[in-house]
PDB file of C-alpha atoms in Angstrom:
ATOM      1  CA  UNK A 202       0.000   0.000   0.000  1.00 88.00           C
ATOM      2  CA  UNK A 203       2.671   2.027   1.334  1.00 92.00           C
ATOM      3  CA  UNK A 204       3.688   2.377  -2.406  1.00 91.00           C
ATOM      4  CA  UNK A 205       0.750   3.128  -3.743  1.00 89.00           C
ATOM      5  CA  UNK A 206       0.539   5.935  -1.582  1.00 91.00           C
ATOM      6  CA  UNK A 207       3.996   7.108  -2.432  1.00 93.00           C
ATOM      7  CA  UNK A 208       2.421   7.714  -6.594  1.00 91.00           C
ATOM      8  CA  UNK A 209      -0.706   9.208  -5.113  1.00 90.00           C
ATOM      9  CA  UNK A 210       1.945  11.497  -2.778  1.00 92.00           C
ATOM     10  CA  UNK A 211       3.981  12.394  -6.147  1.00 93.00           C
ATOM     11  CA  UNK A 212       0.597  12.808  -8.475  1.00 90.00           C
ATOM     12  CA  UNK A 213      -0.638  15.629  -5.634  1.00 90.00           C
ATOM     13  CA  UNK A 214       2.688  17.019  -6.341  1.00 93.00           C
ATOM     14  CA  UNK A 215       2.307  17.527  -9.537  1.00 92.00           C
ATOM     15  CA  UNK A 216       5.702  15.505  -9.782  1.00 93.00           C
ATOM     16  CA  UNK A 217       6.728  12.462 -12.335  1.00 92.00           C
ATOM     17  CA  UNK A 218       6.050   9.058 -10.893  1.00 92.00           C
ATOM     18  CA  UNK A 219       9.033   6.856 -11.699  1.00 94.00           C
ATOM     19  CA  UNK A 220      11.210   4.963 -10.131  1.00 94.00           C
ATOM     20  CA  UNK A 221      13.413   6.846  -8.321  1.00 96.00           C
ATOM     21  CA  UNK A 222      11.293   9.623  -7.211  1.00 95.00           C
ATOM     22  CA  UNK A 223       8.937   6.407  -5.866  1.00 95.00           C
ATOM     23  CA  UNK A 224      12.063   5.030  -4.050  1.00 96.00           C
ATOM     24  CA  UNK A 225      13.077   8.628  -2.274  1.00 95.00           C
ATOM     25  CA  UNK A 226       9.455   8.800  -0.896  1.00 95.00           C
ATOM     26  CA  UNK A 227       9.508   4.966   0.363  1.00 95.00           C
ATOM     27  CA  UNK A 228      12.592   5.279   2.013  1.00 95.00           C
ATOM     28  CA  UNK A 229      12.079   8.823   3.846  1.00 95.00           C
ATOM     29  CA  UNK A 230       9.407   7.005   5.340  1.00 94.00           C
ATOM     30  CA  UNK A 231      11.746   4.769   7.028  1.00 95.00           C
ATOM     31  CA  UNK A 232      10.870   1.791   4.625  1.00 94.00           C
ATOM     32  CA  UNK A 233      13.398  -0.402   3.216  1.00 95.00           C
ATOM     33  CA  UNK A 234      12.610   0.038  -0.784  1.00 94.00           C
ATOM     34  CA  UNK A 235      12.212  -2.802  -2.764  1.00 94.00           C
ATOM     35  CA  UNK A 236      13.112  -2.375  -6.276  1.00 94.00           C
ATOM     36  CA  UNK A 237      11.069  -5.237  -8.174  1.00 95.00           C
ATOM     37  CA  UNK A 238       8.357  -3.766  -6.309  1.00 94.00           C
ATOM     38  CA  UNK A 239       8.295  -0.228  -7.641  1.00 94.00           C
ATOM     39  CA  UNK A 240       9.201  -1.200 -10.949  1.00 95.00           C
ATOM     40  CA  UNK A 241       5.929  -3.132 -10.930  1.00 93.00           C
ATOM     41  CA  UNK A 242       4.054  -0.205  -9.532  1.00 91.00           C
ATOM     42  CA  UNK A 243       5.355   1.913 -12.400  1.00 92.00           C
ATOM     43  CA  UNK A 244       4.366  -0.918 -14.938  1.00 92.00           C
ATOM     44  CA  UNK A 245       0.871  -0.611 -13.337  1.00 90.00           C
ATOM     45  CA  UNK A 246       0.603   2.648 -13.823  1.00 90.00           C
ATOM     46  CA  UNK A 247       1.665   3.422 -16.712  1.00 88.00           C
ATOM     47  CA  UNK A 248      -1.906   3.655 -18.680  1.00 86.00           C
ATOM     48  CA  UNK A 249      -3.945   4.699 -16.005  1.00 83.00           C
ATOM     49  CA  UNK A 250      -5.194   7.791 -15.690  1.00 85.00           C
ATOM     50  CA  UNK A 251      -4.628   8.377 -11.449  1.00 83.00           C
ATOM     51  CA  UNK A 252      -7.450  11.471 -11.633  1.00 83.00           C
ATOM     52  CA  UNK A 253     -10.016   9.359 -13.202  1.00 84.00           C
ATOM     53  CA  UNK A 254      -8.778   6.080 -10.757  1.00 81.00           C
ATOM     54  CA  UNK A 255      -9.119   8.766  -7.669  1.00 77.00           C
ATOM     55  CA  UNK A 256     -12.573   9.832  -8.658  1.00 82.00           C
ATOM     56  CA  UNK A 257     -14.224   6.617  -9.293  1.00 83.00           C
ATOM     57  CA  UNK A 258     -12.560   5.185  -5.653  1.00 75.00           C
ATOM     58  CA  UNK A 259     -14.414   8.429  -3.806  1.00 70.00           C
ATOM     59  CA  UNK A 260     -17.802   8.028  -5.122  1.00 72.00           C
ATOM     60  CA  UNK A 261     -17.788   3.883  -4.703  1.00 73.00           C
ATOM     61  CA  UNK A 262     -16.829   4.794  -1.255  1.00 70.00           C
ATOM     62  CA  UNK A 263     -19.330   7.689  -0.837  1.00 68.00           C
ATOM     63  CA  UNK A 264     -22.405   5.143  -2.326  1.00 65.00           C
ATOM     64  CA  UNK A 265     -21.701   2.300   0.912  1.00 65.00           C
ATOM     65  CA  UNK A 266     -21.612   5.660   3.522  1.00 60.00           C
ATOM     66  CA  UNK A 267     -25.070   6.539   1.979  1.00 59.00           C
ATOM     67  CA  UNK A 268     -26.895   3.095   2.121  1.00 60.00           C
ATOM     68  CA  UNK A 269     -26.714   3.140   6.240  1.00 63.00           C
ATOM     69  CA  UNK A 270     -28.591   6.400   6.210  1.00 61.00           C
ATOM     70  CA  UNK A 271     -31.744   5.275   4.082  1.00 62.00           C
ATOM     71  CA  UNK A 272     -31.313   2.082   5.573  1.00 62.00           C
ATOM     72  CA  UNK A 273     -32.571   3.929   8.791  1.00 66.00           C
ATOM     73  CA  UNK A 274     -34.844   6.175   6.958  1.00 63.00           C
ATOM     74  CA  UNK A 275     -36.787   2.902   6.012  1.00 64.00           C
ATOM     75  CA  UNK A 276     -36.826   1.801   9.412  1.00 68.00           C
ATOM     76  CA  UNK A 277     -38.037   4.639  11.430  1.00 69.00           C
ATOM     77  CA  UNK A 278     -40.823   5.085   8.227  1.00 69.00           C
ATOM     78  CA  UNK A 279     -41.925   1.330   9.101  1.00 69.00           C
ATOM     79  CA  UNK A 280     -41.526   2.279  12.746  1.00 67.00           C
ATOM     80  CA  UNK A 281     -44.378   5.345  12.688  1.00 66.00           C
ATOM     81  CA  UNK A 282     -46.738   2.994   9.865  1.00 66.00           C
ATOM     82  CA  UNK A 283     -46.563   0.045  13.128  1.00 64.00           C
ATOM     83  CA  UNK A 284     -47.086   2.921  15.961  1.00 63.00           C
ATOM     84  CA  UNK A 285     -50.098   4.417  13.953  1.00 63.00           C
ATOM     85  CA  UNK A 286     -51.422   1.189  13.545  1.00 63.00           C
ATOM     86  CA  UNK A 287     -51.561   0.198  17.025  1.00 60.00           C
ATOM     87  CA  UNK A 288     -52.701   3.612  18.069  1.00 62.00           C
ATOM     88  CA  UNK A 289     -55.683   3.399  15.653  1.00 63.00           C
ATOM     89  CA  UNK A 290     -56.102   0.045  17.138  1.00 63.00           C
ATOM     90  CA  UNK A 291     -56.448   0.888  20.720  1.00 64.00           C
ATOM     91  CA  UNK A 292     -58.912   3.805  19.776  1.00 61.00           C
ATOM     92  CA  UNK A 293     -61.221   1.380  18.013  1.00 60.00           C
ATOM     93  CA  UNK A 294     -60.852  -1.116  21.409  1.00 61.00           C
ATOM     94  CA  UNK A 295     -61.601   2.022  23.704  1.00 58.00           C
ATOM     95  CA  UNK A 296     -64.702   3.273  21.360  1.00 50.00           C
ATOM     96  CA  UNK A 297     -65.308  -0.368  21.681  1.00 57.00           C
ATOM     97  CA  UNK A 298     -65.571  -0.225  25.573  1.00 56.00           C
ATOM     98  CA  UNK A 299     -67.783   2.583  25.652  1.00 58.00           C
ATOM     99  CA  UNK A 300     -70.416   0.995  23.793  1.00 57.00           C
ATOM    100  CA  UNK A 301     -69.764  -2.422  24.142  1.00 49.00           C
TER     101      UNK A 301
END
């Protein structure tokens, strides 16, 4: 992940994301860098367009964040349809009563 981060770091920058600037970031972070690795995260990268990658991520994260909250909203709808039921229950029982 770490170096995944370190090409999201150097596309905020504005900055080329190769190998060496991907190996200066990983290892003033205290990592030990592993060559093969970054050259495979520069393969990787190399048609993708980070923006467009950055922007689809945020909004498939944004839709699960939304679900809980209509999730809820369905809930405390069936919640008041059950509570207006049993209130229009007990006023038929206690009409009930006083002319039973």
């Amino acid at each position: 992940m770490e170096y995944i981060y370190a090409a999201m770091i150097l596309h905020s920058a504005e900055k080329d994301i190769n190998e060496e600037n991907v190996k200066s970031i990983i290892e003033a972070a205290g990592i030990e860098a592993d060559d093969a690795r970054i050259k495979a995260l520069i393969a990787a990268l190399e048609d993708v367009d980070i923006d467009e990658a950055m922007e689809t991520t945020a909004m498939a994260a944004a839709a699960p964040a939304a679900a809980p909250a209509a999730a809820e909203a369905v809930e405390e709808e069936e919640e008041e349809e059950e509570e207006e039921e049993a209130s229009e229950e007990e006023a038929a029982a206690g009409l009930g009563a006083l002319f039973g």
